[in-house]
């Protein structure tokens, strides 16, 4: 059993010079569940994830984790998977798990082994020999195996084929639920992730235009999430 974390953003704005990447966003993430951060290119998704992860500081407003202001040290409570995540090609999958165990004090080896078995990985294979999709699966497996309450992922499905993407989404739901995590994933593949989502956050030009449970969106709007995205993100 893992503790949950309260993540609260209060009137958060992030500017890069004259560009307002995130504009006055206030929200509280759910204690558990799969959250889609949805929006067109340049709508502020990556910046928002970087702010929550403590990699960027807000220009205005505050971000609090369990009531304390987020800092780079907050990364201890957050696993953040980005596209450019490095794995060492010369390690086997087994050695990569051993390495993660040494690097992350919160790493649960048994969880990683369970996920790797679920993925039917040959643990003796070298990372360099893995396809892009399998490298991303391994990255996510390592993030999921950390005993942290919040997992952030920036476009983890980009550039992967549909079968791999579906497999990764099932992995989030299955293991995210077992390990009781809040998982936030940024994406513009809205149709694809829609069936798996518990909550959706829609972004447009840095502003949060809608944040609701997926169930409520489906019930009240009786339209696909793609149509909702057209209404709130374009
Ligand atoms: N370091 C930076 N310096 C200057 N401008 C930036 C920086 N990072 C982001 N921006 C700008 O902020 C805005 C939001 O960018 P961001 O990457 O957060 O959007 P996004 O929704 O993640 O886009 P994408 O889906 O293309 O990854 C864009 O106009 C972008 O050009």
JSON list of N, CA and C in Angstrom, two decimals, residues 126-185:
[
{"chain": "A", "resi": 126, "resn": "UNK", "atom": "N", "xyz": [20.10, -7.13, -24.37]},
{"chain": "A", "resi": 126, "resn": "UNK", "atom": "CA", "xyz": [20.71, -5.81, -24.12]},
{"chain": "A", "resi": 126, "resn": "UNK", "atom": "C", "xyz": [19.75, -4.70, -24.55]},
{"chain": "A", "resi": 127, "resn": "UNK", "atom": "N", "xyz": [19.79, -3.60, -23.81]},
{"chain": "A", "resi": 127, "resn": "UNK", "atom": "CA", "xyz": [18.91, -2.46, -24.11]},
{"chain": "A", "resi": 127, "resn": "UNK", "atom": "C", "xyz": [19.15, -1.97, -25.54]},
{"chain": "A", "resi": 128, "resn": "UNK", "atom": "N", "xyz": [20.41, -1.98, -25.98]},
{"chain": "A", "resi": 128, "resn": "UNK", "atom": "CA", "xyz": [20.74, -1.50, -27.33]},
{"chain": "A", "resi": 128, "resn": "UNK", "atom": "C", "xyz": [20.00, -2.30, -28.40]},
{"chain": "A", "resi": 129, "resn": "UNK", "atom": "N", "xyz": [19.62, -3.54, -28.06]},
{"chain": "A", "resi": 129, "resn": "UNK", "atom": "CA", "xyz": [18.95, -4.38, -29.07]},
{"chain": "A", "resi": 129, "resn": "UNK", "atom": "C", "xyz": [17.43, -4.20, -29.07]},
{"chain": "A", "resi": 130, "resn": "UNK", "atom": "N", "xyz": [16.93, -3.38, -28.15]},
{"chain": "A", "resi": 130, "resn": "UNK", "atom": "CA", "xyz": [15.47, -3.21, -28.05]},
{"chain": "A", "resi": 130, "resn": "UNK", "atom": "C", "xyz": [14.97, -2.21, -29.09]},
{"chain": "A", "resi": 131, "resn": "UNK", "atom": "N", "xyz": [13.74, -2.44, -29.55]},
{"chain": "A", "resi": 131, "resn": "UNK", "atom": "CA", "xyz": [13.10, -1.47, -30.45]},
{"chain": "A", "resi": 131, "resn": "UNK", "atom": "C", "xyz": [12.75, -0.22, -29.64]},
{"chain": "A", "resi": 132, "resn": "UNK", "atom": "N", "xyz": [12.38, 0.85, -30.34]},
{"chain": "A", "resi": 132, "resn": "UNK", "atom": "CA", "xyz": [11.99, 2.09, -29.67]},
{"chain": "A", "resi": 132, "resn": "UNK", "atom": "C", "xyz": [10.80, 1.84, -28.72]},
{"chain": "A", "resi": 133, "resn": "UNK", "atom": "N", "xyz": [9.85, 1.05, -29.22]},
{"chain": "A", "resi": 133, "resn": "UNK", "atom": "CA", "xyz": [8.66, 0.74, -28.41]},
{"chain": "A", "resi": 133, "resn": "UNK", "atom": "C", "xyz": [9.02, -0.02, -27.14]},
{"chain": "A", "resi": 134, "resn": "UNK", "atom": "N", "xyz": [9.94, -0.98, -27.27]},
{"chain": "A", "resi": 134, "resn": "UNK", "atom": "CA", "xyz": [10.33, -1.76, -26.09]},
{"chain": "A", "resi": 134, "resn": "UNK", "atom": "C", "xyz": [11.17, -0.93, -25.12]},
{"chain": "A", "resi": 135, "resn": "UNK", "atom": "N", "xyz": [11.96, 0.00, -25.66]},
{"chain": "A", "resi": 135, "resn": "UNK", "atom": "CA", "xyz": [12.71, 0.90, -24.76]},
{"chain": "A", "resi": 135, "resn": "UNK", "atom": "C", "xyz": [11.73, 1.74, -23.95]},
{"chain": "A", "resi": 136, "resn": "UNK", "atom": "N", "xyz": [10.70, 2.24, -24.62]},
{"chain": "A", "resi": 136, "resn": "UNK", "atom": "CA", "xyz": [9.71, 3.05, -23.90]},
{"chain": "A", "resi": 136, "resn": "UNK", "atom": "C", "xyz": [8.97, 2.18, -22.86]},
{"chain": "A", "resi": 137, "resn": "UNK", "atom": "N", "xyz": [8.62, 0.93, -23.26]},
{"chain": "A", "resi": 137, "resn": "UNK", "atom": "CA", "xyz": [7.98, 0.03, -22.28]},
{"chain": "A", "resi": 137, "resn": "UNK", "atom": "C", "xyz": [8.87, -0.18, -21.06]},
{"chain": "A", "resi": 138, "resn": "UNK", "atom": "N", "xyz": [10.19, -0.35, -21.31]},
{"chain": "A", "resi": 138, "resn": "UNK", "atom": "CA", "xyz": [11.11, -0.59, -20.19]},
{"chain": "A", "resi": 138, "resn": "UNK", "atom": "C", "xyz": [11.22, 0.66, -19.31]},
{"chain": "A", "resi": 139, "resn": "UNK", "atom": "N", "xyz": [11.29, 1.83, -19.94]},
{"chain": "A", "resi": 139, "resn": "UNK", "atom": "CA", "xyz": [11.31, 3.09, -19.18]},
{"chain": "A", "resi": 139, "resn": "UNK", "atom": "C", "xyz": [10.10, 3.20, -18.27]},
{"chain": "A", "resi": 140, "resn": "UNK", "atom": "N", "xyz": [8.94, 2.88, -18.84]},
{"chain": "A", "resi": 140, "resn": "UNK", "atom": "CA", "xyz": [7.70, 3.01, -18.08]},
{"chain": "A", "resi": 140, "resn": "UNK", "atom": "C", "xyz": [7.65, 1.95, -16.98]},
{"chain": "A", "resi": 141, "resn": "UNK", "atom": "N", "xyz": [8.14, 0.75, -17.29]},
{"chain": "A", "resi": 141, "resn": "UNK", "atom": "CA", "xyz": [8.15, -0.33, -16.28]},
{"chain": "A", "resi": 141, "resn": "UNK", "atom": "C", "xyz": [8.97, 0.13, -15.07]},
{"chain": "A", "resi": 142, "resn": "UNK", "atom": "N", "xyz": [10.11, 0.78, -15.34]},
{"chain": "A", "resi": 142, "resn": "UNK", "atom": "CA", "xyz": [10.98, 1.24, -14.24]},
{"chain": "A", "resi": 142, "resn": "UNK", "atom": "C", "xyz": [10.29, 2.35, -13.44]},
{"chain": "A", "resi": 143, "resn": "UNK", "atom": "N", "xyz": [9.61, 3.25, -14.15]},
{"chain": "A", "resi": 143, "resn": "UNK", "atom": "CA", "xyz": [8.89, 4.33, -13.45]},
{"chain": "A", "resi": 143, "resn": "UNK", "atom": "C", "xyz": [7.75, 3.75, -12.61]},
{"chain": "A", "resi": 144, "resn": "UNK", "atom": "N", "xyz": [7.03, 2.79, -13.18]},
{"chain": "A", "resi": 144, "resn": "UNK", "atom": "CA", "xyz": [5.90, 2.19, -12.44]},
{"chain": "A", "resi": 144, "resn": "UNK", "atom": "C", "xyz": [6.37, 1.43, -11.20]},
{"chain": "A", "resi": 145, "resn": "UNK", "atom": "N", "xyz": [7.59, 0.90, -11.27]},
{"chain": "A", "resi": 145, "resn": "UNK", "atom": "CA", "xyz": [8.10, 0.09, -10.16]},
{"chain": "A", "resi": 145, "resn": "UNK", "atom": "C", "xyz": [8.65, 0.93, -9.01]},
{"chain": "A", "resi": 146, "resn": "UNK", "atom": "N", "xyz": [8.66, 2.25, -9.20]},
{"chain": "A", "resi": 146, "resn": "UNK", "atom": "CA", "xyz": [9.09, 3.09, -8.07]},
{"chain": "A", "resi": 146, "resn": "UNK", "atom": "C", "xyz": [7.91, 3.33, -7.13]},
{"chain": "A", "resi": 147, "resn": "UNK", "atom": "N", "xyz": [8.19, 3.28, -5.85]},
{"chain": "A", "resi": 147, "resn": "UNK", "atom": "CA", "xyz": [7.12, 3.50, -4.87]},
{"chain": "A", "resi": 147, "resn": "UNK", "atom": "C", "xyz": [6.90, 5.00, -4.69]},
{"chain": "A", "resi": 148, "resn": "UNK", "atom": "N", "xyz": [6.44, 5.63, -5.77]},
{"chain": "A", "resi": 148, "resn": "UNK", "atom": "CA", "xyz": [6.11, 7.06, -5.72]},
{"chain": "A", "resi": 148, "resn": "UNK", "atom": "C", "xyz": [4.63, 7.20, -6.08]},
{"chain": "A", "resi": 149, "resn": "UNK", "atom": "N", "xyz": [3.95, 8.17, -5.49]},
{"chain": "A", "resi": 149, "resn": "UNK", "atom": "CA", "xyz": [2.51, 8.27, -5.71]},
{"chain": "A", "resi": 149, "resn": "UNK", "atom": "C", "xyz": [2.12, 8.95, -7.02]},
{"chain": "A", "resi": 150, "resn": "UNK", "atom": "N", "xyz": [3.10, 9.62, -7.67]},
{"chain": "A", "resi": 150, "resn": "UNK", "atom": "CA", "xyz": [2.74, 10.37, -8.87]},
{"chain": "A", "resi": 150, "resn": "UNK", "atom": "C", "xyz": [3.68, 10.04, -10.03]},
{"chain": "A", "resi": 151, "resn": "UNK", "atom": "N", "xyz": [3.07, 9.68, -11.13]},
{"chain": "A", "resi": 151, "resn": "UNK", "atom": "CA", "xyz": [3.84, 9.34, -12.33]},
{"chain": "A", "resi": 151, "resn": "UNK", "atom": "C", "xyz": [3.42, 10.30, -13.45]},
{"chain": "A", "resi": 152, "resn": "UNK", "atom": "N", "xyz": [4.38, 11.07, -13.97]},
{"chain": "A", "resi": 152, "resn": "UNK", "atom": "CA", "xyz": [4.11, 12.01, -15.05]},
{"chain": "A", "resi": 152, "resn": "UNK", "atom": "C", "xyz": [4.75, 11.49, -16.32]},
{"chain": "A", "resi": 153, "resn": "UNK", "atom": "N", "xyz": [4.02, 11.57, -17.42]},
{"chain": "A", "resi": 153, "resn": "UNK", "atom": "CA", "xyz": [4.60, 11.11, -18.68]},
{"chain": "A", "resi": 153, "resn": "UNK", "atom": "C", "xyz": [4.28, 12.06, -19.81]},
{"chain": "A", "resi": 154, "resn": "UNK", "atom": "N", "xyz": [5.35, 12.51, -20.49]},
{"chain": "A", "resi": 154, "resn": "UNK", "atom": "CA", "xyz": [5.18, 13.46, -21.58]},
{"chain": "A", "resi": 154, "resn": "UNK", "atom": "C", "xyz": [5.18, 12.71, -22.90]},
{"chain": "A", "resi": 155, "resn": "UNK", "atom": "N", "xyz": [4.03, 12.66, -23.53]},
{"chain": "A", "resi": 155, "resn": "UNK", "atom": "CA", "xyz": [3.87, 12.02, -24.85]},
{"chain": "A", "resi": 155, "resn": "UNK", "atom": "C", "xyz": [4.53, 10.64, -24.92]},
{"chain": "A", "resi": 156, "resn": "UNK", "atom": "N", "xyz": [4.19, 9.73, -24.02]},
{"chain": "A", "resi": 156, "resn": "UNK", "atom": "CA", "xyz": [4.88, 8.43, -24.06]},
{"chain": "A", "resi": 156, "resn": "UNK", "atom": "C", "xyz": [4.48, 7.57, -25.26]},
{"chain": "A", "resi": 157, "resn": "UNK", "atom": "N", "xyz": [3.44, 7.98, -25.97]},
{"chain": "A", "resi": 157, "resn": "UNK", "atom": "CA", "xyz": [2.98, 7.15, -27.09]},
{"chain": "A", "resi": 157, "resn": "UNK", "atom": "C", "xyz": [3.50, 7.64, -28.44]},
{"chain": "A", "resi": 158, "resn": "UNK", "atom": "N", "xyz": [4.18, 8.80, -28.43]},
{"chain": "A", "resi": 158, "resn": "UNK", "atom": "CA", "xyz": [4.61, 9.41, -29.69]},
{"chain": "A", "resi": 158, "resn": "UNK", "atom": "C", "xyz": [5.54, 8.50, -30.47]},
{"chain": "A", "resi": 159, "resn": "UNK", "atom": "N", "xyz": [5.26, 8.36, -31.73]},
{"chain": "A", "resi": 159, "resn": "UNK", "atom": "CA", "xyz": [6.15, 7.62, -32.63]},
{"chain": "A", "resi": 159, "resn": "UNK", "atom": "C", "xyz": [6.10, 6.10, -32.49]},
{"chain": "A", "resi": 160, "resn": "UNK", "atom": "N", "xyz": [5.15, 5.58, -31.71]},
{"chain": "A", "resi": 160, "resn": "UNK", "atom": "CA", "xyz": [5.06, 4.13, -31.53]},
{"chain": "A", "resi": 160, "resn": "UNK", "atom": "C", "xyz": [3.88, 3.58, -32.34]},
{"chain": "A", "resi": 161, "resn": "UNK", "atom": "N", "xyz": [3.96, 2.31, -32.72]},
{"chain": "A", "resi": 161, "resn": "UNK", "atom": "CA", "xyz": [2.87, 1.77, -33.53]},
{"chain": "A", "resi": 161, "resn": "UNK", "atom": "C", "xyz": [1.63, 1.50, -32.66]},
{"chain": "A", "resi": 162, "resn": "UNK", "atom": "N", "xyz": [0.45, 1.38, -33.28]},
{"chain": "A", "resi": 162, "resn": "UNK", "atom": "CA", "xyz": [-0.80, 1.30, -32.51]},
{"chain": "A", "resi": 162, "resn": "UNK", "atom": "C", "xyz": [-0.84, 0.15, -31.50]},
{"chain": "A", "resi": 163, "resn": "UNK", "atom": "N", "xyz": [-0.23, -0.99, -31.85]},
{"chain": "A", "resi": 163, "resn": "UNK", "atom": "CA", "xyz": [-0.28, -2.14, -30.93]},
{"chain": "A", "resi": 163, "resn": "UNK", "atom": "C", "xyz": [0.56, -1.86, -29.68]},
{"chain": "A", "resi": 164, "resn": "UNK", "atom": "N", "xyz": [1.72, -1.24, -29.90]},
{"chain": "A", "resi": 164, "resn": "UNK", "atom": "CA", "xyz": [2.58, -0.90, -28.75]},
{"chain": "A", "resi": 164, "resn": "UNK", "atom": "C", "xyz": [1.88, 0.13, -27.88]},
{"chain": "A", "resi": 165, "resn": "UNK", "atom": "N", "xyz": [1.23, 1.10, -28.53]},
{"chain": "A", "resi": 165, "resn": "UNK", "atom": "CA", "xyz": [0.55, 2.16, -27.77]},
{"chain": "A", "resi": 165, "resn": "UNK", "atom": "C", "xyz": [-0.55, 1.56, -26.89]},
{"chain": "A", "resi": 166, "resn": "UNK", "atom": "N", "xyz": [-1.32, 0.64, -27.47]},
{"chain": "A", "resi": 166, "resn": "UNK", "atom": "CA", "xyz": [-2.40, 0.01, -26.71]},
{"chain": "A", "resi": 166, "resn": "UNK", "atom": "C", "xyz": [-1.85, -0.79, -25.53]},
{"chain": "A", "resi": 167, "resn": "UNK", "atom": "N", "xyz": [-0.75, -1.49, -25.80]},
{"chain": "A", "resi": 167, "resn": "UNK", "atom": "CA", "xyz": [-0.10, -2.29, -24.78]},
{"chain": "A", "resi": 167, "resn": "UNK", "atom": "C", "xyz": [0.37, -1.41, -23.60]},
{"chain": "A", "resi": 168, "resn": "UNK", "atom": "N", "xyz": [0.95, -0.26, -23.95]},
{"chain": "A", "resi": 168, "resn": "UNK", "atom": "CA", "xyz": [1.44, 0.67, -22.93]},
{"chain": "A", "resi": 168, "resn": "UNK", "atom": "C", "xyz": [0.27, 1.22, -22.11]},
{"chain": "A", "resi": 169, "resn": "UNK", "atom": "N", "xyz": [-0.82, 1.56, -22.77]},
{"chain": "A", "resi": 169, "resn": "UNK", "atom": "CA", "xyz": [-1.99, 2.09, -22.06]},
{"chain": "A", "resi": 169, "resn": "UNK", "atom": "C", "xyz": [-2.54, 1.05, -21.08]},
{"chain": "A", "resi": 170, "resn": "UNK", "atom": "N", "xyz": [-2.59, -0.21, -21.52]},
{"chain": "A", "resi": 170, "resn": "UNK", "atom": "CA", "xyz": [-3.09, -1.29, -20.63]},
{"chain": "A", "resi": 170, "resn": "UNK", "atom": "C", "xyz": [-2.17, -1.45, -19.43]},
{"chain": "A", "resi": 171, "resn": "UNK", "atom": "N", "xyz": [-0.87, -1.27, -19.69]},
{"chain": "A", "resi": 171, "resn": "UNK", "atom": "CA", "xyz": [0.12, -1.38, -18.61]},
{"chain": "A", "resi": 171, "resn": "UNK", "atom": "C", "xyz": [-0.13, -0.30, -17.54]},
{"chain": "A", "resi": 172, "resn": "UNK", "atom": "N", "xyz": [-0.41, 0.92, -17.99]},
{"chain": "A", "resi": 172, "resn": "UNK", "atom": "CA", "xyz": [-0.68, 2.01, -17.03]},
{"chain": "A", "resi": 172, "resn": "UNK", "atom": "C", "xyz": [-1.87, 1.66, -16.16]},
{"chain": "A", "resi": 173, "resn": "UNK", "atom": "N", "xyz": [-2.94, 1.24, -16.82]},
{"chain": "A", "resi": 173, "resn": "UNK", "atom": "CA", "xyz": [-4.18, 1.03, -16.09]},
{"chain": "A", "resi": 173, "resn": "UNK", "atom": "C", "xyz": [-4.00, -0.13, -15.11]},
{"chain": "A", "resi": 174, "resn": "UNK", "atom": "N", "xyz": [-3.41, -1.22, -15.59]},
{"chain": "A", "resi": 174, "resn": "UNK", "atom": "CA", "xyz": [-3.24, -2.41, -14.77]},
{"chain": "A", "resi": 174, "resn": "UNK", "atom": "C", "xyz": [-2.32, -2.16, -13.58]},
{"chain": "A", "resi": 175, "resn": "UNK", "atom": "N", "xyz": [-1.10, -1.70, -13.87]},
{"chain": "A", "resi": 175, "resn": "UNK", "atom": "CA", "xyz": [-0.13, -1.54, -12.77]},
{"chain": "A", "resi": 175, "resn": "UNK", "atom": "C", "xyz": [-0.34, -0.24, -12.00]},
{"chain": "A", "resi": 176, "resn": "UNK", "atom": "N", "xyz": [-0.84, 0.79, -12.68]},
{"chain": "A", "resi": 176, "resn": "UNK", "atom": "CA", "xyz": [-1.15, 2.03, -11.97]},
{"chain": "A", "resi": 176, "resn": "UNK", "atom": "C", "xyz": [-2.20, 1.77, -10.90]},
{"chain": "A", "resi": 177, "resn": "UNK", "atom": "N", "xyz": [-3.15, 0.92, -11.22]},
{"chain": "A", "resi": 177, "resn": "UNK", "atom": "CA", "xyz": [-4.23, 0.59, -10.29]},
{"chain": "A", "resi": 177, "resn": "UNK", "atom": "C", "xyz": [-3.68, -0.27, -9.14]},
{"chain": "A", "resi": 178, "resn": "UNK", "atom": "N", "xyz": [-2.87, -1.28, -9.49]},
{"chain": "A", "resi": 178, "resn": "UNK", "atom": "CA", "xyz": [-2.30, -2.15, -8.45]},
{"chain": "A", "resi": 178, "resn": "UNK", "atom": "C", "xyz": [-1.47, -1.33, -7.47]},
{"chain": "A", "resi": 179, "resn": "UNK", "atom": "N", "xyz": [-0.64, -0.42, -8.01]},
{"chain": "A", "resi": 179, "resn": "UNK", "atom": "CA", "xyz": [0.26, 0.33, -7.15]},
{"chain": "A", "resi": 179, "resn": "UNK", "atom": "C", "xyz": [-0.33, 1.66, -6.70]},
{"chain": "A", "resi": 180, "resn": "UNK", "atom": "N", "xyz": [-1.61, 1.89, -7.02]},
{"chain": "A", "resi": 180, "resn": "UNK", "atom": "CA", "xyz": [-2.36, 3.06, -6.53]},
{"chain": "A", "resi": 180, "resn": "UNK", "atom": "C", "xyz": [-1.67, 4.37, -6.81]},
{"chain": "A", "resi": 181, "resn": "UNK", "atom": "N", "xyz": [-1.42, 4.61, -8.06]},
{"chain": "A", "resi": 181, "resn": "UNK", "atom": "CA", "xyz": [-0.74, 5.84, -8.42]},
{"chain": "A", "resi": 181, "resn": "UNK", "atom": "C", "xyz": [-1.69, 6.80, -9.13]},
{"chain": "A", "resi": 182, "resn": "UNK", "atom": "N", "xyz": [-1.31, 8.07, -9.10]},
{"chain": "A", "resi": 182, "resn": "UNK", "atom": "CA", "xyz": [-1.92, 9.03, -10.02]},
{"chain": "A", "resi": 182, "resn": "UNK", "atom": "C", "xyz": [-0.97, 9.09, -11.21]},
{"chain": "A", "resi": 183, "resn": "UNK", "atom": "N", "xyz": [-1.51, 8.83, -12.38]},
{"chain": "A", "resi": 183, "resn": "UNK", "atom": "CA", "xyz": [-0.70, 8.86, -13.59]},
{"chain": "A", "resi": 183, "resn": "UNK", "atom": "C", "xyz": [-1.22, 9.99, -14.49]},
{"chain": "A", "resi": 184, "resn": "UNK", "atom": "N", "xyz": [-0.33, 10.92, -14.84]},
{"chain": "A", "resi": 184, "resn": "UNK", "atom": "CA", "xyz": [-0.72, 12.00, -15.75]},
{"chain": "A", "resi": 184, "resn": "UNK", "atom": "C", "xyz": [0.05, 11.82, -17.04]},
{"chain": "A", "resi": 185, "resn": "UNK", "atom": "N", "xyz": [-0.67, 11.74, -18.15]},
{"chain": "A", "resi": 185, "resn": "UNK", "atom": "CA", "xyz": [-0.01, 11.54, -19.43]},
{"chain": "A", "resi": 185, "resn": "UNK", "atom": "C", "xyz": [-0.45, 12.61, -20.41]}
]
